[in-house]
Short mmCIF file of C-alpha atoms in Angstrom, two decimals:
data_model
loop_
_atom_site.label_atom_id
_atom_site.label_comp_id
_atom_site.label_asym_id
_atom_site.label_seq_id
_atom_site.Cartn_x
_atom_site.Cartn_y
_atom_site.Cartn_z
CA MET S 1 175.96 147.35 39.04
CA LEU S 2 173.74 144.33 39.30
CA ASN S 3 175.22 141.07 38.43
CA PRO S 4 173.57 139.35 35.45
CA LYS S 5 171.71 136.79 37.50
CA LEU S 6 170.16 139.38 39.82
CA ARG S 7 169.31 141.63 36.85
CA GLY S 8 167.30 138.81 35.24
CA ILE S 9 165.27 138.34 38.41
CA VAL S 10 164.42 142.08 38.60
CA TYR S 11 163.32 142.22 34.91
CA ALA S 12 161.14 139.10 35.26
CA THR S 13 159.46 140.51 38.38
CA ALA S 14 158.65 143.81 36.63
CA ALA S 15 157.18 142.06 33.57
CA ALA S 16 154.99 139.92 35.79
CA ALA S 17 153.65 143.02 37.52
CA LEU S 18 152.69 144.62 34.17
CA VAL S 19 150.86 141.54 32.98
CA THR S 20 149.06 141.19 36.27
CA GLY S 21 147.72 144.73 35.89
CA CYS S 22 146.02 143.93 32.57
CA GLY S 23 142.85 141.87 32.36
CA ALA S 24 142.25 139.35 29.61
CA ASP S 25 140.02 141.90 27.77
CA ASP S 26 142.72 144.60 27.82
CA ILE S 27 145.33 143.00 25.63
CA ALA S 28 146.18 145.61 22.99
CA SER S 29 146.72 144.71 19.36
CA PRO S 30 149.89 146.37 18.12
CA GLY S 31 149.23 149.11 15.60
CA THR S 32 145.44 149.27 16.16
CA GLY S 33 145.02 150.88 19.51
CA GLY S 34 141.91 148.72 19.98
CA ASN S 35 140.88 145.39 21.42
CA ILE S 36 140.68 141.99 19.67
CA THR S 37 137.65 139.74 20.09
CA ILE S 38 138.21 136.11 19.15
CA ASN S 39 135.07 134.18 18.04
CA ASN S 40 135.49 130.46 17.59
CA PRO S 41 133.60 129.12 14.49
CA ALA S 42 130.27 127.40 15.13
CA ALA S 43 130.33 123.64 15.09
CA PRO S 44 129.15 122.21 11.72
CA PRO S 45 125.65 120.70 11.74
CA PRO S 46 125.52 116.94 12.04
CA PRO S 47 125.17 115.08 8.74
CA PRO S 48 121.61 114.05 7.80
CA PRO S 49 120.68 110.53 8.83
CA PRO S 50 121.06 107.90 6.10
CA PRO S 51 117.89 107.03 4.21
CA PRO S 52 116.00 104.10 5.68
CA PRO S 53 116.78 100.76 4.07
CA PRO S 54 114.23 99.50 1.56
CA ALA S 55 111.32 97.79 3.21
CA THR S 56 111.91 94.08 3.35
CA VAL S 57 109.70 91.26 4.46
CA THR S 58 110.59 88.74 7.14
CA PRO S 59 108.97 85.31 7.13
CA ALA S 60 106.07 84.50 9.37
CA GLY S 61 106.77 81.83 11.96
CA GLY S 62 104.47 79.33 10.29
CA CYS S 63 101.40 78.84 8.10
CA PRO S 64 97.91 79.73 9.27
CA THR S 65 95.27 77.11 9.95
CA ILE S 66 92.47 76.90 7.40
CA ALA S 67 89.16 75.07 7.66
CA ASP S 68 89.97 72.42 5.06
CA ALA S 69 91.05 69.19 6.75
CA GLN S 70 94.15 68.85 4.58
CA GLY S 71 95.31 72.29 5.62
CA LEU S 72 98.25 74.22 4.26
CA THR S 73 101.70 72.68 3.91
CA ASP S 74 104.64 74.66 5.28
CA SER S 75 107.06 74.60 2.33
CA GLY S 76 109.82 76.57 4.03
CA THR S 77 110.84 80.01 2.86
CA ILE S 78 111.56 81.82 -0.39
CA THR S 79 113.73 84.90 -0.74
CA GLY S 80 113.62 87.65 -3.33
CA PRO S 81 114.45 91.35 -3.59
CA THR S 82 111.57 92.33 -1.32
CA GLY S 83 112.49 89.95 1.48
CA THR S 84 111.97 86.43 2.74
CA TYR S 85 108.54 84.83 2.98
CA ARG S 86 106.98 81.79 4.56
CA VAL S 87 105.60 79.58 1.76
CA CYS S 88 102.24 77.95 2.48
CA THR S 89 101.19 75.44 -0.18
CA LEU S 90 97.51 74.83 -0.86
CA PRO S 91 96.20 71.27 -1.04
CA ALA S 92 95.46 69.87 -4.49
CA ARG S 93 91.74 70.11 -3.73
CA LEU S 94 89.82 72.20 -1.23
CA ASN S 95 86.86 70.20 0.05
CA THR S 96 85.73 72.67 2.70
CA THR S 97 85.04 76.40 2.48
CA SER S 98 88.30 78.02 3.56
CA THR S 99 89.91 81.44 3.86
CA LEU S 100 93.44 82.51 2.98
CA PRO S 101 94.13 85.31 5.47
CA LYS S 102 96.47 88.23 4.88
CA ILE S 103 99.46 87.60 7.17
CA ALA S 104 102.71 89.57 6.98
CA GLY S 105 105.50 87.41 5.63
CA VAL S 106 103.24 84.72 4.10
CA LEU S 107 102.86 83.78 0.44
CA TYR S 108 100.41 81.10 -0.71
CA ARG S 109 101.64 78.60 -3.29
CA LEU S 110 99.87 76.53 -5.94
CA GLY S 111 101.89 73.33 -6.15
CA GLY S 112 100.16 72.29 -9.39
CA ARG S 113 96.51 72.23 -10.34
CA VAL S 114 94.45 73.31 -7.33
CA ASP S 115 90.71 72.59 -7.45
CA VAL S 116 88.10 74.47 -5.50
CA GLY S 117 85.61 71.73 -4.69
CA THR S 118 84.61 68.93 -7.02
CA ASP S 119 82.53 69.31 -10.15
CA GLN S 120 78.83 69.34 -9.24
CA GLY S 121 77.70 68.68 -12.80
CA PRO S 122 75.69 70.82 -15.24
CA SER S 123 72.26 70.61 -13.62
CA SER S 124 72.84 70.72 -9.86
CA THR S 125 71.92 73.68 -7.70
CA ASN S 126 74.65 72.92 -5.16
CA ASN S 127 77.12 75.55 -4.00
CA VAL S 128 79.49 73.49 -1.93
CA VAL S 129 82.95 75.03 -1.41
CA THR S 130 84.03 78.67 -1.46
CA LEU S 131 87.65 79.77 -1.46
CA ASN S 132 87.84 83.16 0.27
CA ILE S 133 90.98 85.24 -0.28
CA GLU S 134 91.54 88.32 1.86
CA PRO S 135 92.70 91.70 0.50
CA GLY S 136 96.48 91.96 0.03
CA VAL S 137 97.10 88.22 -0.29
CA VAL S 138 99.71 87.05 -2.83
CA VAL S 139 99.29 83.61 -4.43
CA PHE S 140 102.00 82.26 -6.72
CA GLY S 141 102.32 79.31 -9.05
CA GLY S 142 105.10 77.11 -7.78
CA THR S 143 105.52 75.36 -11.15
CA GLY S 144 104.63 76.07 -14.75
CA VAL S 145 101.64 73.74 -14.60
CA SER S 146 100.20 75.41 -11.49
CA TRP S 147 96.70 76.81 -11.97
CA LEU S 148 93.57 77.48 -9.94
CA ASN S 149 90.37 75.77 -11.07
CA VAL S 150 87.01 76.68 -9.55
CA ASN S 151 84.73 73.77 -10.38
CA ARG S 152 81.02 74.06 -11.20
CA GLY S 153 78.90 74.37 -8.08
CA ASN S 154 81.75 76.00 -6.13
CA ARG S 155 82.94 79.56 -5.80
CA ILE S 156 85.87 81.89 -5.33
CA ASN S 157 85.55 85.07 -3.28
CA ALA S 158 88.79 86.96 -4.06
CA VAL S 159 87.84 90.50 -3.14
CA GLY S 160 90.72 92.89 -2.78
CA THR S 161 90.58 96.65 -2.31
CA ALA S 162 92.14 99.60 -4.09
CA ALA S 163 94.68 99.82 -1.26
CA LEU S 164 95.21 96.05 -0.95
CA PRO S 165 94.71 94.28 -4.27
CA ILE S 166 95.05 90.50 -4.47
CA ILE S 167 97.91 89.26 -6.67
CA PHE S 168 98.18 85.96 -8.54
CA THR S 169 101.66 85.58 -9.98
CA SER S 170 104.64 83.32 -10.68
CA ARG S 171 107.56 82.00 -8.66
CA ASP S 172 110.01 83.96 -10.81
CA ASN S 173 108.17 87.16 -9.92
CA VAL S 174 108.75 86.41 -6.23
CA LEU S 175 112.44 85.71 -6.90
CA GLY S 176 112.89 88.98 -8.78
CA LEU S 177 113.89 87.24 -12.03
CA ASN S 178 111.30 88.82 -14.31
CA THR S 179 111.47 91.65 -16.81
CA ASP S 180 108.70 93.49 -18.63
CA SER S 181 108.96 90.84 -21.36
CA SER S 182 108.52 87.75 -19.15
CA ILE S 183 105.42 85.67 -19.92
CA GLY S 184 103.90 82.21 -19.47
CA GLN S 185 105.35 81.15 -16.12
CA TRP S 186 102.30 79.45 -14.60
CA GLY S 187 98.76 78.58 -15.68
CA GLY S 188 96.15 81.11 -14.57
CA VAL S 189 92.75 81.42 -12.89
CA VAL S 190 89.77 79.47 -14.26
CA LEU S 191 86.13 79.87 -13.22
CA ASN S 192 83.66 77.20 -14.38
CA GLY S 193 79.90 77.47 -14.28
CA ARG S 194 76.55 76.00 -15.34
CA ALA S 195 75.34 78.63 -17.81
CA PRO S 196 74.54 77.81 -21.48
CA ILE S 197 77.31 77.26 -24.03
CA THR S 198 77.69 76.00 -27.61
CA ASP S 199 80.23 73.81 -29.43
CA CYS S 200 79.30 70.84 -27.24
CA ALA S 201 81.89 68.15 -26.63
CA ALA S 202 79.24 65.46 -27.25
CA PRO S 203 78.27 65.63 -30.93
CA ALA S 204 74.64 64.70 -30.26
CA ALA S 205 74.14 67.21 -27.43
CA THR S 206 71.81 70.18 -27.92
CA PRO S 207 73.64 73.50 -27.47
CA GLY S 208 72.55 75.58 -24.51
CA THR S 209 71.22 72.61 -22.52
CA VAL S 210 72.54 70.57 -19.61
CA ALA S 211 73.78 68.03 -22.15
CA CYS S 212 76.17 70.59 -23.66
CA GLU S 213 79.49 70.62 -21.83
CA ARG S 214 83.07 71.41 -22.76
CA GLN S 215 86.52 70.81 -21.35
CA VAL S 216 88.63 73.78 -20.22
CA GLU S 217 91.11 74.63 -22.96
CA GLY S 218 94.54 73.18 -22.18
CA ALA S 219 93.54 71.12 -19.15
CA VAL S 220 94.67 67.48 -19.12
CA ASP S 221 92.34 66.19 -16.40
CA PRO S 222 88.59 66.84 -16.55
CA ALA S 223 87.61 70.46 -15.93
CA LEU S 224 84.13 70.84 -17.36
CA TYR S 225 81.81 73.78 -17.86
CA GLY S 226 78.33 74.32 -19.27
CA GLY S 227 74.69 73.87 -18.28
CA ALA S 228 71.39 75.72 -18.58
CA ASN S 229 71.43 78.24 -15.70
CA SER S 230 72.27 81.67 -17.11
CA ALA S 231 72.19 83.16 -13.58
CA ASP S 232 74.76 80.73 -12.16
CA ASN S 233 77.20 82.12 -9.61
CA SER S 234 80.90 81.14 -9.62
CA GLY S 235 81.88 83.83 -7.11
CA ARG S 236 83.64 87.16 -7.32
CA LEU S 237 86.96 88.63 -8.44
CA SER S 238 87.50 92.29 -7.53
CA PHE S 239 90.70 94.35 -7.37
CA VAL S 240 92.84 91.49 -8.60
CA GLN S 241 96.10 91.36 -10.57
CA ILE S 242 96.99 88.24 -12.57
CA ARG S 243 100.61 88.35 -13.74
CA PHE S 244 102.90 86.29 -16.05
CA SER S 245 100.34 83.55 -16.74
CA GLY S 246 99.75 81.25 -19.72
CA PHE S 247 102.03 78.24 -19.35
CA VAL S 248 101.33 75.58 -21.99
CA LEU S 249 99.45 72.90 -20.06
CA SER S 250 98.88 70.42 -22.86
CA GLY S 251 98.60 70.03 -26.62
CA ASN S 252 100.27 73.37 -27.32
CA SER S 253 97.34 75.01 -25.55
CA GLU S 254 97.75 77.50 -22.76
CA LEU S 255 95.49 79.28 -20.30
CA GLN S 256 94.85 82.99 -20.11
CA SER S 257 95.25 85.21 -17.06
CA LEU S 258 91.53 84.76 -16.54
CA THR S 259 89.40 82.07 -18.19
CA THR S 260 85.67 81.72 -17.60
CA GLY S 261 83.64 78.76 -18.87
CA GLY S 262 79.88 78.89 -18.66
CA THR S 263 79.79 81.35 -15.78
CA GLY S 264 76.47 83.08 -15.13
CA THR S 265 75.27 86.57 -14.25
CA GLY S 266 75.62 85.80 -10.54
CA THR S 267 79.40 85.91 -11.01
CA VAL S 268 80.89 89.34 -10.24
CA LEU S 269 83.97 90.57 -12.13
CA ASN S 270 85.40 94.04 -11.71
CA ASN S 271 88.76 95.82 -11.40
CA ILE S 272 90.88 93.04 -12.86
CA GLN S 273 94.34 93.48 -14.38
CA SER S 274 96.01 90.98 -16.68
CA PHE S 275 99.75 91.52 -17.09
CA ASN S 276 101.91 89.68 -19.65
CA SER S 277 99.75 86.67 -20.35
CA SER S 278 101.38 84.41 -22.92
CA ASP S 279 97.94 83.88 -24.44
CA ASP S 280 94.91 86.19 -24.09
CA GLY S 281 94.39 88.79 -21.41
CA ALA S 282 91.05 87.13 -20.69
CA GLU S 283 88.89 84.63 -22.57
CA PHE S 284 85.23 83.98 -21.96
CA PHE S 285 83.76 80.66 -23.13
CA GLY S 286 79.97 80.84 -23.23
CA GLY S 287 77.73 81.72 -20.33
CA SER S 288 76.52 85.18 -19.37
CA VAL S 289 79.34 87.55 -18.37
CA ASN S 290 79.35 91.08 -16.99
CA MET S 291 82.64 92.86 -16.27
CA LYS S 292 83.70 96.46 -15.59
CA TYR S 293 87.16 98.00 -15.21
CA PHE S 294 89.42 95.57 -17.02
CA VAL S 295 93.08 96.40 -17.74
CA SER S 296 95.00 94.13 -20.11
CA ILE S 297 98.69 94.97 -20.52
CA GLY S 298 101.22 93.05 -22.61
CA ALA S 299 99.16 90.02 -23.67
CA ASP S 300 101.04 87.87 -26.16
CA ASP S 301 97.88 86.96 -28.05
CA ASP S 302 94.52 88.74 -27.91
CA ASN S 303 93.26 90.95 -25.10
CA LEU S 304 89.53 90.27 -25.03
CA ASP S 305 88.59 86.88 -26.51
CA THR S 306 84.99 85.65 -26.56
CA ASP S 307 83.70 82.25 -27.69
CA VAL S 308 81.03 79.51 -27.79
CA GLY S 309 77.87 81.52 -27.45
CA VAL S 310 78.81 83.93 -24.68
CA LYS S 311 76.39 86.74 -23.83
CA ALA S 312 78.65 89.49 -22.47
CA ASN S 313 78.64 93.11 -21.35
CA PHE S 314 81.99 94.85 -20.82
CA GLN S 315 82.56 98.47 -19.81
CA TYR S 316 85.75 100.45 -19.13
CA VAL S 317 88.36 98.33 -20.89
CA LEU S 318 91.94 99.50 -21.34
CA ALA S 319 94.25 97.30 -23.43
CA VAL S 320 97.86 98.04 -24.41
CA GLN S 321 100.19 95.79 -26.38
CA ARG S 322 103.87 95.31 -25.67
CA PRO S 323 106.08 96.51 -28.52
CA ASN S 324 106.66 93.68 -31.03
CA ALA S 325 104.33 91.28 -29.24
CA GLY S 326 100.65 90.43 -29.21
CA ASP S 327 97.90 89.83 -31.73
CA SER S 328 94.50 91.55 -31.65
CA MET S 329 92.59 93.65 -29.17
CA ILE S 330 89.43 91.64 -29.85
CA GLU S 331 88.97 88.13 -31.20
CA ALA S 332 85.33 87.09 -31.24
CA ASP S 333 84.40 83.45 -31.84
CA SER S 334 85.82 80.97 -34.31
CA ASP S 335 84.89 80.00 -37.84
CA ASN S 336 83.92 76.33 -37.64
CA ALA S 337 81.17 73.89 -38.51
CA LEU S 338 79.32 74.77 -35.28
CA ASP S 339 79.10 78.53 -35.68
CA GLY S 340 75.39 78.28 -36.42
CA ASN S 341 74.73 76.95 -32.90
CA THR S 342 72.47 78.85 -30.55
CA PRO S 343 72.78 80.64 -28.25
CA ARG S 344 74.74 82.84 -30.63
CA GLN S 345 77.45 85.02 -29.15
CA ASN S 346 76.32 88.57 -28.45
CA THR S 347 78.98 90.78 -26.88
CA ARG S 348 78.51 94.46 -26.08
CA LEU S 349 81.45 96.67 -25.22
CA SER S 350 81.40 100.29 -24.08
CA ASN S 351 84.09 102.81 -23.12
CA PHE S 352 87.27 101.17 -24.33
CA THR S 353 90.72 102.37 -25.36
CA PHE S 354 92.89 100.05 -27.44
CA ILE S 355 96.58 100.67 -28.17
CA GLN S 356 97.46 98.23 -30.98
CA ARG S 357 101.19 98.33 -31.69
CA ASN S 358 101.69 95.25 -33.86
CA ASN S 359 100.54 93.69 -37.10
CA THR S 360 100.83 89.94 -36.60
CA GLY S 361 98.55 86.90 -36.44
CA ASN S 362 95.05 88.23 -37.16
CA LEU S 363 96.55 91.30 -38.91
CA THR S 364 93.94 93.51 -37.32
CA ALA S 365 92.95 95.25 -34.11
CA MET S 366 89.49 93.63 -34.04
CA LEU S 367 88.47 90.32 -35.61
CA LEU S 368 84.79 89.33 -35.68
CA ARG S 369 83.91 85.92 -37.09
CA GLY S 370 81.95 82.72 -36.46
CA GLY S 371 78.56 84.42 -36.78
CA THR S 372 79.09 86.54 -33.69
CA ASP S 373 76.81 89.45 -32.86
CA TYR S 374 78.92 92.30 -31.53
CA SER S 375 78.27 95.93 -30.54
CA MET S 376 80.87 98.56 -29.70
CA PHE S 377 80.11 101.92 -28.13
CA ASN S 378 82.30 104.87 -27.12
CA GLY S 379 85.64 103.47 -28.23
CA VAL S 380 89.09 104.79 -29.14
CA VAL S 381 91.27 102.51 -31.28
CA VAL S 382 94.88 103.40 -32.08
CA SER S 383 96.15 100.94 -34.69
CA PRO S 384 98.57 102.73 -37.05
CA SER S 385 100.31 99.56 -38.24
CA ALA S 386 97.34 97.19 -38.71
CA SER S 387 93.82 97.26 -40.10
CA CYS S 388 91.22 98.20 -37.52
CA LEU S 389 88.43 95.76 -38.33
CA ARG S 390 88.13 92.38 -40.08
CA ILE S 391 84.87 90.49 -40.44
CA SER S 392 84.79 86.88 -41.58
CA ARG S 393 81.83 84.92 -43.07
CA PRO S 394 78.53 86.26 -44.35
CA GLN S 395 76.72 85.04 -41.24
CA THR S 396 78.77 87.46 -39.12
CA ALA S 397 78.04 90.36 -41.47
CA SER S 398 74.35 89.56 -41.91
CA ALA S 399 72.16 92.62 -41.58
CA THR S 400 69.00 90.58 -41.00
CA ALA S 401 67.90 90.03 -37.43
CA ASP S 402 66.23 86.67 -36.89
CA ALA S 403 65.11 85.72 -33.38
CA THR S 404 64.48 82.12 -34.40
CA ILE S 405 68.22 81.58 -34.81
CA ASP S 406 69.21 84.11 -32.12
CA GLU S 407 70.59 86.46 -34.80
CA ALA S 408 70.73 90.15 -33.83
CA GLY S 409 71.95 91.42 -37.19
CA ALA S 410 75.23 92.96 -38.34
CA PRO S 411 77.82 94.27 -35.86
CA VAL S 412 76.96 97.70 -34.43
CA PHE S 413 79.29 100.68 -33.90
CA ARG S 414 78.33 103.92 -32.16
CA SER S 415 80.79 106.72 -31.29
CA VAL S 416 83.86 104.65 -32.14
CA VAL S 417 86.90 106.54 -33.46
CA MET S 418 89.93 104.84 -34.95
CA GLN S 419 93.39 105.50 -36.36
CA CYS S 420 94.07 102.67 -38.80
CA ALA S 421 96.62 101.39 -41.27
CA THR S 422 95.62 100.97 -44.92
CA PRO S 423 93.33 99.21 -45.56
CA ALA S 424 91.33 100.04 -42.46
CA PHE S 425 88.70 97.38 -43.22
CA VAL S 426 89.16 93.82 -44.46
CA GLY S 427 86.56 91.23 -45.37
CA LEU S 428 87.29 87.50 -45.23
CA ASN S 429 85.62 84.24 -46.30
CA GLY S 430 82.78 85.69 -48.35
CA VAL S 431 82.74 89.22 -46.89
CA THR S 432 84.17 92.12 -48.91
CA ASP S 433 86.25 95.02 -47.66
CA ALA S 434 83.47 97.36 -48.78
CA GLN S 435 80.91 95.46 -46.71
CA VAL S 436 83.08 95.82 -43.59
CA SER S 437 83.53 99.52 -44.26
CA GLY S 438 79.78 99.92 -44.67
CA ILE S 439 79.06 98.07 -41.43
CA PHE S 440 81.36 100.40 -39.50
CA GLY S 441 79.85 103.43 -41.22
CA SER S 442 82.52 106.06 -40.82
CA GLY S 443 80.92 109.50 -40.83
CA ALA S 444 77.64 108.26 -39.37
CA ASN S 445 76.68 107.58 -35.74
CA ASN S 446 79.75 109.60 -34.62
CA ASN S 447 82.08 106.92 -36.01
CA ASN S 448 85.37 107.96 -37.62
CA SER S 449 87.97 105.66 -39.17
CA ALA S 450 90.33 108.56 -40.01
CA PHE S 451 90.62 109.90 -36.49
CA THR S 452 93.69 111.71 -35.23
CA PRO S 453 94.27 110.65 -31.61
CA SER S 454 95.34 113.23 -29.04
CA LEU S 455 95.70 110.86 -26.12
CA THR S 456 98.01 111.95 -23.32
CA SER S 457 100.05 109.62 -21.11
CA LEU S 458 99.36 106.94 -23.73
CA PHE S 459 95.66 106.37 -23.02
CA ILE S 460 94.05 109.44 -21.36
CA ASN S 461 91.59 111.38 -23.51
CA GLY S 462 92.87 114.60 -25.06
CA ALA S 463 91.06 117.39 -26.88
CA ASN S 464 90.12 115.33 -29.94
CA GLU S 465 88.65 112.50 -27.91
CA THR S 466 86.77 114.91 -25.66
CA ALA S 467 85.16 116.48 -28.71
CA VAL S 468 83.51 113.21 -29.77
CA THR S 469 79.83 112.93 -28.89
CA ALA S 470 79.26 109.88 -26.70
CA PHE S 471 76.53 107.26 -27.07
CA ASN S 472 74.32 106.43 -24.10
CA ALA S 473 74.99 102.71 -23.70
CA SER S 474 72.54 102.45 -20.80
CA THR S 475 69.76 102.53 -23.41
CA ILE S 476 71.07 99.16 -24.65
CA ALA S 477 71.43 97.42 -21.27
CA SER S 478 70.89 98.59 -17.72
CA TYR S 479 74.29 97.14 -16.78
CA PHE S 480 76.04 100.00 -18.59
CA ASP S 481 76.68 103.38 -17.00
CA ALA S 482 75.57 106.34 -19.09
CA THR S 483 78.76 108.29 -19.90
CA THR S 484 79.37 111.61 -21.61
CA TYR S 485 82.71 110.58 -23.11
CA VAL S 486 84.30 108.01 -25.36
CA GLY S 487 87.28 105.88 -24.40
CA ALA S 488 88.17 104.12 -21.17
CA VAL S 489 89.64 107.14 -19.35
CA ARG S 490 87.76 110.44 -19.48
CA ASP S 491 90.58 112.81 -18.48
CA ALA S 492 93.51 113.23 -16.07
CA ASN S 493 91.11 113.29 -13.12
CA ASP S 494 89.62 109.92 -14.02
CA LEU S 495 91.81 107.48 -12.06
CA TRP S 496 89.79 104.26 -11.92
CA TYR S 497 92.74 102.32 -13.40
CA SER S 498 95.33 103.68 -10.95
CA GLY S 499 96.52 102.55 -7.52
CA TRP S 500 95.39 98.91 -7.56
CA THR S 501 97.27 98.04 -10.78
CA CYS S 502 101.00 97.47 -11.27
CA ASN S 503 103.29 99.51 -13.54
CA SER S 504 105.63 98.58 -16.38
CA ALA S 505 107.52 100.08 -19.29
CA THR S 506 104.59 99.02 -21.48
CA ALA S 507 102.10 101.19 -19.61
CA ALA S 508 102.61 103.53 -16.67
CA LEU S 509 99.32 103.41 -14.80
CA GLY S 510 100.06 106.10 -12.24
CA THR S 511 100.66 105.83 -8.53
CA SER S 512 100.59 102.18 -7.55
CA VAL S 513 100.31 100.60 -4.12
CA THR S 514 102.03 97.50 -5.50
CA GLY S 515 104.76 99.23 -7.54
CA LEU S 516 106.25 97.57 -10.61
CA CYS S 517 104.74 94.42 -12.06
CA THR S 518 108.21 92.85 -11.88
CA SER S 519 108.27 93.23 -8.09
CA LEU S 520 106.09 92.35 -5.12
CA PRO S 521 104.54 94.84 -2.71
CA THR S 522 105.83 94.92 0.85
CA TYR S 523 102.56 95.78 2.57
#
């Protein structure tokens, strides 16, 4: 009999021999009679990479050199939600033609009033200084009283593109402090020219001559406009946004986003957006003005204001009020002792869409007064809480054309459809409601003051708008395109207003290269 120790050795040796005779693939699973295959689980996929951080701007190392001898002042940096920028302050006056280049990480600042050249007077033929601004440049008002003034005989050449619009805005916009209700944080952009005007500052001056000049509304220091050259050229603004303008400069008087005074037909204006002006979207004082593709959003007063004998053609105008803010879509001229001056205002407007949300101030969507001649073609007016049209003074409503006093007759409406509050028409100062209604002529000339709008996305023509027969405005002036539709935006495929404009809760204007109006682009 083996002793216990020896027996343990024998058993261990036998077990080792059995195991050695079985390969790793031959281990039997008790009760199955088969083999077991062990598959380790696959490794989990790696987590997706985190989204890239929002694009932010880093400041340029310094300010560029410009041709003007005073140059730009390096004012350090400014930081907002979109990054940190180098601030380059313009001199108070540019005396040499200069260019503001597009440089990543650079913003240009108006430290106060900035003049382009000096005033060349009403009769000169000089064109001395041009301020060129490259596509994508951002210029901001460093203080409330900052504004850009292009003097007579000088020019601005601010030509952006659909992909790189030029932006004029406020310091608070850079800092990210603004909301869709912010207004009036800097002055605005003013173009002065040598074309004829009325309402002369000198009582003895003859309107429409070189003796008839006026001071820019709100300006403290001289900023004059007027002359006798209807073809005068103050430069070009194209693909431009002007945001949060209208600071009160003096005497409870503020600027608009864009103000022109006595500019001539040589001046080019197209694709301009006004956003949240504390006064008008744009105001045109005299001269001869042509403008296409104008978007006015959130103006605190009127959207298209025309005065002192302007001769104007506007086409493709989209204007939308902020809720509980703003006055009229149109305010034409003023009732005063000078409203018999010649040249008499004659404004012609085609392809417009007006969204009037309020009933304040003028108590109407469109106010014509001061003897103005006015023609409207191919328009859509949505004004459910205010009258659509008010006309003041018999001279404005006069049906008699008289070339000797530059009188074209009563206002003209062709293919204009409107949704109005009651009463739709109001006469003032010697004009009756019935006269205003008769001038509009609902039911004739494809006009309709009881229209039911079917606009989509706030301002895009729907079925009812598409059904309206359009008027060929090119028969009135060669400046106008002949269109087959009423309103500013033909249909969902008509995107002239989109891309180069900024968006807000007031009006979503589609895909935007600059994003929200309350932010800056990072291109």
